[in-house]
PDB file of C-alpha atoms in Angstrom:
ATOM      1  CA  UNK A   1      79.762 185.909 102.577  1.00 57.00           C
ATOM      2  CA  UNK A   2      82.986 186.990 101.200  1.00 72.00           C
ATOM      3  CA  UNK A   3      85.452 187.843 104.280  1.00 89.00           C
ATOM      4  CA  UNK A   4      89.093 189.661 104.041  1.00 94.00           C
ATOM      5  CA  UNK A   5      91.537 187.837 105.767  1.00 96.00           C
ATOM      6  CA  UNK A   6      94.269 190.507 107.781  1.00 97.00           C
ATOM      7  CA  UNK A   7      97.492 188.634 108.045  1.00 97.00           C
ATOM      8  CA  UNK A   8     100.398 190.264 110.542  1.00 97.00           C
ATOM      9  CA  UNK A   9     103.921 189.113 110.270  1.00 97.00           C
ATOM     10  CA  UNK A  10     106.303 190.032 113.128  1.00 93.00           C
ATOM     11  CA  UNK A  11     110.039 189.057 113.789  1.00 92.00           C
ATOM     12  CA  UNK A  12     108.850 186.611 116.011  1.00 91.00           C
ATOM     13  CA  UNK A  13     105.431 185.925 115.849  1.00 93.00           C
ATOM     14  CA  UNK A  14     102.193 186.183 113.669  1.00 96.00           C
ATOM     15  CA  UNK A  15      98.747 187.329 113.892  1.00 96.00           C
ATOM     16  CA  UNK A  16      95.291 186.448 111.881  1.00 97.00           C
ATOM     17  CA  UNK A  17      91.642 187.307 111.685  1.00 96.00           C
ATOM     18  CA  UNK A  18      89.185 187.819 109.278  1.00 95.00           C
ATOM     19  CA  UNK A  19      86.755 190.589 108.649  1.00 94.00           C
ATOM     20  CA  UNK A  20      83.934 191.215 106.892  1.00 85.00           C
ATOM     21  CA  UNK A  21      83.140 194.205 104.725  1.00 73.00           C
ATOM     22  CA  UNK A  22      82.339 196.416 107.962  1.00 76.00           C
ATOM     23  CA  UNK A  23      86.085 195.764 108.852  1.00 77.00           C
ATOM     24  CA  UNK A  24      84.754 194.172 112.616  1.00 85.00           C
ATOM     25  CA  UNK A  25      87.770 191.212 113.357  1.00 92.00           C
ATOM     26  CA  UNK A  26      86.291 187.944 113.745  1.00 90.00           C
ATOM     27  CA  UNK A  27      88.687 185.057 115.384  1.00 90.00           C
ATOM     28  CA  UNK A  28      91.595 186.409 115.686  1.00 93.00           C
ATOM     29  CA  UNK A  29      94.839 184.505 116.165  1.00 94.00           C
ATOM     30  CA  UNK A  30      98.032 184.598 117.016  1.00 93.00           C
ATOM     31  CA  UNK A  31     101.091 181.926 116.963  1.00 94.00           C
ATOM     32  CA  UNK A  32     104.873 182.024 117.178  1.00 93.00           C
ATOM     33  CA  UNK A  33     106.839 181.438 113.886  1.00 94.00           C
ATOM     34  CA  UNK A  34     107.652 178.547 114.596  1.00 95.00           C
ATOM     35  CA  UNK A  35     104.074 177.146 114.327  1.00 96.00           C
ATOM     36  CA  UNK A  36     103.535 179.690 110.872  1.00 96.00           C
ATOM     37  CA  UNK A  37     102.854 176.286 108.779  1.00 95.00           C
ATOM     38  CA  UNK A  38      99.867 175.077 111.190  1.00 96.00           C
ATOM     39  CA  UNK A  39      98.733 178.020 112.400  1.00 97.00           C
ATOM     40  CA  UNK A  40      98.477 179.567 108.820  1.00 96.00           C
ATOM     41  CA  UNK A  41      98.112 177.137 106.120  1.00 95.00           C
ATOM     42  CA  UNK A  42      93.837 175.704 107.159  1.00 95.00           C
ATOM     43  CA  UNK A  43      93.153 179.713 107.498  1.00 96.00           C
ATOM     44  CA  UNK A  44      94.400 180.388 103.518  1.00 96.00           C
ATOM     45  CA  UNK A  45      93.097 177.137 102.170  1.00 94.00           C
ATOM     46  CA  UNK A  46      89.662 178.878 103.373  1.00 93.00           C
ATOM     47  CA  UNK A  47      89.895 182.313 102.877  1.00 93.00           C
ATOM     48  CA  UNK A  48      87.206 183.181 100.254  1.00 90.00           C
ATOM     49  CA  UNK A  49      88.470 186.876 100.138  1.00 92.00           C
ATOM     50  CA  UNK A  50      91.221 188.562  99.258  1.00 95.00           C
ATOM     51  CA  UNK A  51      94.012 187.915 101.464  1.00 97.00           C
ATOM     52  CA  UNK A  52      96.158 190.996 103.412  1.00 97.00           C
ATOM     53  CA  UNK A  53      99.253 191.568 105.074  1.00 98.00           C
ATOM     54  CA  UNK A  54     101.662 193.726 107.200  1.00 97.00           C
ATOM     55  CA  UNK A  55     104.732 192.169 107.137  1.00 96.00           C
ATOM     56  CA  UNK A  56     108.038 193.752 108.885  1.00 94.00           C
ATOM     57  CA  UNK A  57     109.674 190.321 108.169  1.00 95.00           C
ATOM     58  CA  UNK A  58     110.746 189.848 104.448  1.00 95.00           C
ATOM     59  CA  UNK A  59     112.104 185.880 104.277  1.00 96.00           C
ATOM     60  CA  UNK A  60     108.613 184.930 106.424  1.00 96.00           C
ATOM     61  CA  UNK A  61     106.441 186.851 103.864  1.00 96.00           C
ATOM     62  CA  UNK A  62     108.036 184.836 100.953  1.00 97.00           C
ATOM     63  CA  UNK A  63     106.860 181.975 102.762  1.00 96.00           C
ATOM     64  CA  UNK A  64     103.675 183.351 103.341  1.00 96.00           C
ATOM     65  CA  UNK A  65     103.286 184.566  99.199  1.00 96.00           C
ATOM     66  CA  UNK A  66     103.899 180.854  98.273  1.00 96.00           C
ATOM     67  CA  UNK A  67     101.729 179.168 101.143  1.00 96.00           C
ATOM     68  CA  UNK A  68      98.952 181.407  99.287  1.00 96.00           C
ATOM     69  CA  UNK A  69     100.348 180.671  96.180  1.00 95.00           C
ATOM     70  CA  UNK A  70      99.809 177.387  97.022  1.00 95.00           C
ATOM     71  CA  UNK A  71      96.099 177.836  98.496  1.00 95.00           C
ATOM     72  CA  UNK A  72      95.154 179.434  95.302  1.00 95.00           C
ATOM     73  CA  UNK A  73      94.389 182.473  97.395  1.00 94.00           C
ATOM     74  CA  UNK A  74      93.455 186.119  95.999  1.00 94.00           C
ATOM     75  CA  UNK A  75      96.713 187.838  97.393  1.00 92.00           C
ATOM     76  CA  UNK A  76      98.642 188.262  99.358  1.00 96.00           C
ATOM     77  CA  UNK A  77      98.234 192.047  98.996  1.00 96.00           C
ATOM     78  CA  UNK A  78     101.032 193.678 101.000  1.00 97.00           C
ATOM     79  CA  UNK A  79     100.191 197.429 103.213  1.00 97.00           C
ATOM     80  CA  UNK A  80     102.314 200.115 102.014  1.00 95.00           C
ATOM     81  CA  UNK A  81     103.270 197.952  98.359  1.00 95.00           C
ATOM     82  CA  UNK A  82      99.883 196.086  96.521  1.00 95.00           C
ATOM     83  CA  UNK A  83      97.896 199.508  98.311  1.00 95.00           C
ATOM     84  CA  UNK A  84      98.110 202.406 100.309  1.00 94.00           C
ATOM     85  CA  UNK A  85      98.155 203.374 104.149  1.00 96.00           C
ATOM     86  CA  UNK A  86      95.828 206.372 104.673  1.00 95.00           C
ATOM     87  CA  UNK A  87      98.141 208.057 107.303  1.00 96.00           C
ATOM     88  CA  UNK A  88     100.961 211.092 106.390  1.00 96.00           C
ATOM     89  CA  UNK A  89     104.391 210.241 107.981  1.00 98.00           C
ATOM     90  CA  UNK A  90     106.031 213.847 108.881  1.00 97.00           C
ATOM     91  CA  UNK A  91     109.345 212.403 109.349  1.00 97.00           C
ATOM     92  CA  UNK A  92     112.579 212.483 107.741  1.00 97.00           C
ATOM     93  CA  UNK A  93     112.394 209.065 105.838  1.00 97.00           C
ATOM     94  CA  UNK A  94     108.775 208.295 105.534  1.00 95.00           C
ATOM     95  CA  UNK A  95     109.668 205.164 103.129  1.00 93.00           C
ATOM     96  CA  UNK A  96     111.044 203.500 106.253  1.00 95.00           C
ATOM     97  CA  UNK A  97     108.863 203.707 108.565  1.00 97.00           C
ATOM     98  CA  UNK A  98     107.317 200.236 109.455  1.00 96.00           C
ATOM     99  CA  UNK A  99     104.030 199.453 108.243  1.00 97.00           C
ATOM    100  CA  UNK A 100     103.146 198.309 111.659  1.00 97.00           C
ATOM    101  CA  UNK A 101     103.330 201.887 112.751  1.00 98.00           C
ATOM    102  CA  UNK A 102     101.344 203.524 110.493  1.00 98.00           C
ATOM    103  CA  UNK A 103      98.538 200.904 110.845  1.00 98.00           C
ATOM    104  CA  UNK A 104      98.280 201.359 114.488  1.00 98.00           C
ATOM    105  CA  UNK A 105      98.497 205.119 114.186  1.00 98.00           C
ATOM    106  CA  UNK A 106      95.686 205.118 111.992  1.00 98.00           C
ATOM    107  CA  UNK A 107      93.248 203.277 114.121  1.00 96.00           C
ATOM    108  CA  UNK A 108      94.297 204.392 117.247  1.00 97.00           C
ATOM    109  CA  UNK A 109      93.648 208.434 115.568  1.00 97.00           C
ATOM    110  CA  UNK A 110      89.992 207.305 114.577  1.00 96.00           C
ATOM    111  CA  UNK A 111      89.984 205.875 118.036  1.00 95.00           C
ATOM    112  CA  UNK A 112      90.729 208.868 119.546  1.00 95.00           C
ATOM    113  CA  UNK A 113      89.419 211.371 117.528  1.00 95.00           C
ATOM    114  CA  UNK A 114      92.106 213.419 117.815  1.00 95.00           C
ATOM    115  CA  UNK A 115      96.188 212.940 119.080  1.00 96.00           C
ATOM    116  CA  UNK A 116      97.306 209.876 120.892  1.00 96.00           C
ATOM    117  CA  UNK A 117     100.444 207.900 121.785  1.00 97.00           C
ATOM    118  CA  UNK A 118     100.731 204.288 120.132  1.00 97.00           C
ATOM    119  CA  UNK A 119     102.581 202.123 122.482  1.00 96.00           C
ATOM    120  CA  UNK A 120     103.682 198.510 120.119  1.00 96.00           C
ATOM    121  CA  UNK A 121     105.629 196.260 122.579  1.00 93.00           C
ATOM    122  CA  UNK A 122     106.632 193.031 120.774  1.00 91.00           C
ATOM    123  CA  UNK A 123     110.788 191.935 120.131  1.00 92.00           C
ATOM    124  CA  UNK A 124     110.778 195.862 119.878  1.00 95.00           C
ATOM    125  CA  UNK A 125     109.226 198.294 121.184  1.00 96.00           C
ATOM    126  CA  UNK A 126     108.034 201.825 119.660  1.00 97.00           C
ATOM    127  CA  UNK A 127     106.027 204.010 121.141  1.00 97.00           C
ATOM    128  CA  UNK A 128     104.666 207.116 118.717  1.00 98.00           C
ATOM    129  CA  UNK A 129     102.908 210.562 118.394  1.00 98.00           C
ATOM    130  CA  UNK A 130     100.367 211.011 116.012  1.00 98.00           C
ATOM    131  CA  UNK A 131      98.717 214.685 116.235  1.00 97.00           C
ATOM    132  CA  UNK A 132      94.839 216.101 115.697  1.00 96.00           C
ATOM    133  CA  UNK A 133      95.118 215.493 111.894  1.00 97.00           C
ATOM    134  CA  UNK A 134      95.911 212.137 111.986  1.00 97.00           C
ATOM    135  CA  UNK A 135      99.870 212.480 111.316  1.00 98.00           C
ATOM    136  CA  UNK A 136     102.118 210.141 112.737  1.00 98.00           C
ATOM    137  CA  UNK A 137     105.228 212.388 113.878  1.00 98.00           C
ATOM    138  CA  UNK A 138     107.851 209.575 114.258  1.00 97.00           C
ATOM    139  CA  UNK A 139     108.445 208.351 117.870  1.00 98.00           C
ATOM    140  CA  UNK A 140     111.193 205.868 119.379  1.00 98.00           C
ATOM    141  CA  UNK A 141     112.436 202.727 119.037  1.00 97.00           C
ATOM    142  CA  UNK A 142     114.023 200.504 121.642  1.00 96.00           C
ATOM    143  CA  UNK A 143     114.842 196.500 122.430  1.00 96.00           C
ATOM    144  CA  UNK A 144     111.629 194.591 123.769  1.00 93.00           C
ATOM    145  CA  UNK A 145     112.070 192.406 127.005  1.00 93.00           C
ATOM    146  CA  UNK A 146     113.205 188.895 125.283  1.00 92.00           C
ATOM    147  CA  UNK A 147     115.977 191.061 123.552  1.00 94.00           C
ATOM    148  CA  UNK A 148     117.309 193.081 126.711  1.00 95.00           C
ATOM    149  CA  UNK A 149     117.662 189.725 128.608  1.00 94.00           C
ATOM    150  CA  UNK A 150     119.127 188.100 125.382  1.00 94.00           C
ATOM    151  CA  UNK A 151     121.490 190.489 125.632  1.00 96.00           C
ATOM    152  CA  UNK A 152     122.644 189.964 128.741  1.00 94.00           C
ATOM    153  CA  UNK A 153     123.189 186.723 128.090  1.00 94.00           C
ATOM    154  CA  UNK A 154     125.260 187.010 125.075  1.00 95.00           C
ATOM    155  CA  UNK A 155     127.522 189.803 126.207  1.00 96.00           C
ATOM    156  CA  UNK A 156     128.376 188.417 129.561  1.00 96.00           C
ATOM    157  CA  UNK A 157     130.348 185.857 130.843  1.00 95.00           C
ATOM    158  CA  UNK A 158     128.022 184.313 133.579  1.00 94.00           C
ATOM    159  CA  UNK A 159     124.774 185.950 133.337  1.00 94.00           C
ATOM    160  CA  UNK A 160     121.985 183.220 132.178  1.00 94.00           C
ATOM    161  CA  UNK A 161     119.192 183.659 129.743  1.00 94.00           C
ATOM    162  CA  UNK A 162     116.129 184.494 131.208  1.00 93.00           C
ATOM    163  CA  UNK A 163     112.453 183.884 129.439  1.00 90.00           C
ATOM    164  CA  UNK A 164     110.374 186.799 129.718  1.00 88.00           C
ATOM    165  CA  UNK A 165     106.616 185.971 129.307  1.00 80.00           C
ATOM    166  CA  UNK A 166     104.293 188.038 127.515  1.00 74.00           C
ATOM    167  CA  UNK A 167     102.017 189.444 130.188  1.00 62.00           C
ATOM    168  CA  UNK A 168     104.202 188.197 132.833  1.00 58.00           C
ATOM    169  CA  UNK A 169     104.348 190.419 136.453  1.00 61.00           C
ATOM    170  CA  UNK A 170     106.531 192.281 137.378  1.00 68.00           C
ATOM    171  CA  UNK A 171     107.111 190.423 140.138  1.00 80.00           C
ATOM    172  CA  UNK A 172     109.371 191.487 143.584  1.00 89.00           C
ATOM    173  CA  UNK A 173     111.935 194.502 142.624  1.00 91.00           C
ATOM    174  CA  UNK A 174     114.867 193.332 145.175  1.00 94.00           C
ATOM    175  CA  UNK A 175     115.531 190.100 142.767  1.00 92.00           C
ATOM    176  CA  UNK A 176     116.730 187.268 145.212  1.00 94.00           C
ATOM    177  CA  UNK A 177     118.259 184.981 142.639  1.00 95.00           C
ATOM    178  CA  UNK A 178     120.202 186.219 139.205  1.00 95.00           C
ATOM    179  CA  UNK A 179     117.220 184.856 137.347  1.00 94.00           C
ATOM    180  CA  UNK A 180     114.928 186.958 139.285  1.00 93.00           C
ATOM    181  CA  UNK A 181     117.315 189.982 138.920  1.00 94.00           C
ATOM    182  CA  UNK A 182     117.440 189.777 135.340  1.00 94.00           C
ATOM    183  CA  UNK A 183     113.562 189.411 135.188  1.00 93.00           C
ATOM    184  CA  UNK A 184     112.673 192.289 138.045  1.00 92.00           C
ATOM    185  CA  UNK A 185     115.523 195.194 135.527  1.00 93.00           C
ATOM    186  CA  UNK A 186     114.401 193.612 132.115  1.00 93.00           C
ATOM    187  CA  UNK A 187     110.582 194.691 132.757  1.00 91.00           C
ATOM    188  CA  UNK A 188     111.033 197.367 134.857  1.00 91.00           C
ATOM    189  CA  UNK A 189     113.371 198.593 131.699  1.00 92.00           C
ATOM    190  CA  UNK A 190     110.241 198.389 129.888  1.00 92.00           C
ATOM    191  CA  UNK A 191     107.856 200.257 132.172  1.00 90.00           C
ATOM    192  CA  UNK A 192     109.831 202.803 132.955  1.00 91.00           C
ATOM    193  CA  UNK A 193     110.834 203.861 129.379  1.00 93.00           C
ATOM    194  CA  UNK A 194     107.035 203.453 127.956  1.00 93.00           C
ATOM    195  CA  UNK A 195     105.992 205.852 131.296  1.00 91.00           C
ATOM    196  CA  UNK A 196     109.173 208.352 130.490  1.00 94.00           C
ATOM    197  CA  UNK A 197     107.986 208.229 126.749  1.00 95.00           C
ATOM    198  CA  UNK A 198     104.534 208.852 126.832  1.00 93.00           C
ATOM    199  CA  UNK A 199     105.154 211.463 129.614  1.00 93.00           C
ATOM    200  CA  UNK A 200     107.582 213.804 127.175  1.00 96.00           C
ATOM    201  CA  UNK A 201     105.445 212.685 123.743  1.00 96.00           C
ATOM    202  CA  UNK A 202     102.314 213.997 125.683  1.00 94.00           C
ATOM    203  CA  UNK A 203     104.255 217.381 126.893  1.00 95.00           C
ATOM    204  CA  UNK A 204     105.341 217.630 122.960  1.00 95.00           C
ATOM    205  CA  UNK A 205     101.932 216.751 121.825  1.00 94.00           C
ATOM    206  CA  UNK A 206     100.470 219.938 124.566  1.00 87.00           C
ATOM    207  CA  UNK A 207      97.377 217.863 125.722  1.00 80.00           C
ATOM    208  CA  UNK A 208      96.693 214.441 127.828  1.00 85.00           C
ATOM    209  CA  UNK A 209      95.725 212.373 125.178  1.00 93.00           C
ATOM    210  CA  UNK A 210      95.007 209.077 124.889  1.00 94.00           C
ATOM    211  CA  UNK A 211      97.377 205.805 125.120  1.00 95.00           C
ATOM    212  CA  UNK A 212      96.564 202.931 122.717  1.00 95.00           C
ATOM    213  CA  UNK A 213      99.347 199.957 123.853  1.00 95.00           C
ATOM    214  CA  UNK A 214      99.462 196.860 121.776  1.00 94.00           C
ATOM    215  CA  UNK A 215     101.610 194.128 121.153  1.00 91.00           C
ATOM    216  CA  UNK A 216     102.865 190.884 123.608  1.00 87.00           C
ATOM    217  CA  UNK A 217     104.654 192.709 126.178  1.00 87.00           C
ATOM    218  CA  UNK A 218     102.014 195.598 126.565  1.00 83.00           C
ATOM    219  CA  UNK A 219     101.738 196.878 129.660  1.00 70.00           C
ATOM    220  CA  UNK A 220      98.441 195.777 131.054  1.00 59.00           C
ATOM    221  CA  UNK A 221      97.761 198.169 133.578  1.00 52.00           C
ATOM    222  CA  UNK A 222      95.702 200.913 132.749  1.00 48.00           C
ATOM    223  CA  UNK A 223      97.649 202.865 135.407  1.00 46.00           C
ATOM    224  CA  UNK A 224     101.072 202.786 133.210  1.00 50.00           C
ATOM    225  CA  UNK A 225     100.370 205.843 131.415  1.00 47.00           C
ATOM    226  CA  UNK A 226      97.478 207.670 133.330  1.00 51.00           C
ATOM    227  CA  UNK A 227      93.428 207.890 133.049  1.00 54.00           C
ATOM    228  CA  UNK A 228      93.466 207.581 128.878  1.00 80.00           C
ATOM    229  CA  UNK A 229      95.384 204.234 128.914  1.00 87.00           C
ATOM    230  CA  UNK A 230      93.796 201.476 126.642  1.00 91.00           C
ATOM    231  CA  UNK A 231      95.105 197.723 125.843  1.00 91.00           C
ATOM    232  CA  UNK A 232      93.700 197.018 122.438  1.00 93.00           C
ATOM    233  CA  UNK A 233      95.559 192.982 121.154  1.00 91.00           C
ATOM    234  CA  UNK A 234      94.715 193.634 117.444  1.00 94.00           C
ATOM    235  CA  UNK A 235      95.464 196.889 117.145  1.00 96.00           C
ATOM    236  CA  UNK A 236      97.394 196.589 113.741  1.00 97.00           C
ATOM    237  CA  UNK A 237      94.964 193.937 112.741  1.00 97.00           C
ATOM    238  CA  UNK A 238      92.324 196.593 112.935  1.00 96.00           C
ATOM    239  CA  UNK A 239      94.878 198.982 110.907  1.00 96.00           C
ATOM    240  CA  UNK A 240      95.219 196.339 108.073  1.00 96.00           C
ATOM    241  CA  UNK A 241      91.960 196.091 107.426  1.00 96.00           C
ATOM    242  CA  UNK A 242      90.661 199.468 108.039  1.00 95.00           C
ATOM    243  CA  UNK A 243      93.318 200.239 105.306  1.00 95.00           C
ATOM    244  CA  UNK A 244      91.915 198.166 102.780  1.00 94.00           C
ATOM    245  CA  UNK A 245      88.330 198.407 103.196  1.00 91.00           C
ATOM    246  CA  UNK A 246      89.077 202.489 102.707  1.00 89.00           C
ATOM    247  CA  UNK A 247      91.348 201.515  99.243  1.00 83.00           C
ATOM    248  CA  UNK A 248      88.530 199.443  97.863  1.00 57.00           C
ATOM    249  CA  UNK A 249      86.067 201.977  98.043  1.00 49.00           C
ATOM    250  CA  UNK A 250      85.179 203.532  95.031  1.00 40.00           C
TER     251      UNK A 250
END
């Protein structure tokens, strides 16, 4: 059976699956950048199908077009270029508005059925409003958690880089080292905007709707943003290939 395979490329990391013609993910994957050769190269040489991919990370997607190249794959086909992303963008500059984005809106709208709040925490984090039609409004933009702490380290003097695990606790909020400090602000940063966010976008938005989060930092506790709060990994995976399927239909 011929099977799509739904490529993501992040500034840090990247994300697999295939999917069959009902657009359900099978296997899906996910490896740093730094493992992109061995993580990538045995799922292209068997990819029967054509190949797709949201990429928000030009110089990796070069590498990706001649790893297929290479593979004598059907593709890459690139969302938003090779075909189209069934979601309006009612925002100033809809051009720039990451592919990412609009694939998670549009699953997360069929999820809902109606308006929701897309929370993507990765090296950045957006949260956006999409409304009952299915248009994505715009939303914010801020640093993710390995960037704040980054950050600290480079424009200090004596503050130390601190790792920030995907997933990882909060742990205690009186920090009783620097390390533990850094790690207690940097992901209380990161709850506290996504709770602030959601909280206004749902007052704009006039309704309690649903919360779809996604990404490597995303909050795992339902309780972050209320009763309609729902993890979902592959979010933009999903989006990818829900966007295709639709494009190839006749």
């Amino acid at each position: 059976m011929t099977r799509i395979l739904a490529v993501t490329l992040g500034n840090t990391s990247v994300a697999a699956a295939t999917a069959d013609a009902d657009g359900a993910l099978r296997d899906p994957g996910r490896a740093t950048l730094e493992q992109l050769p061995a993580f990538l190269t045995p799922r292209l040489e068997a990819a029967d199908g054509p190949v797709v991919v949201c990429s928000v990370n030009p110089p990796v997607l070069e590498r990706v077009r001649e790893a297929a190249r290479a593979a004598d794959c059907d593709g890459p086909h690139l969302a938003g270029e090779d075909f189209s992303i069934p979601v309006r963008a009612d925002v100033e500059e809809p051009g720039r508005v990451g592919t990412d984005r609009l694939l998670a809106a549009l699953v997360a709208h069929r999820r809902a059925g109606g308006a929701c709040i897309v929370v993507d925490a990765g090296t950045a984090v957006t949260v956006d409003a999409v409304d009952e039609t299915g248009t994505f409004l715009g939303g914010a933009i801020f640093p993710g958690p390995g960037l704040m702490a980054r950050s600290l380290a480079d424009g200090t003097a004596q503050l130390p880089h601190v790792e920030i695990a995907s997933g990882a606790a909060d742990g205690p909020a009186i920090g009783r080292s620097t390390e533990a400090a850094i790690r207690s602000g940097v992901t209380r940063a990161l709850a506290g905007a996504v709770e602030r966010l959601v909280r206004d976008m749902a007052e704009a938005l006039g309704s309690d709707v649903p919360v779809y989060a996604t990404g490597g930092y995303a909050p795992p506790r339902e309780d972050r943003g209320g009763s309609g709060w729902q993890v979902v990994p592959d979010l933009v995976l999903e989006g990818l290939v829900l966007a295709w399927c639709e494009r190839r239909e006749p």
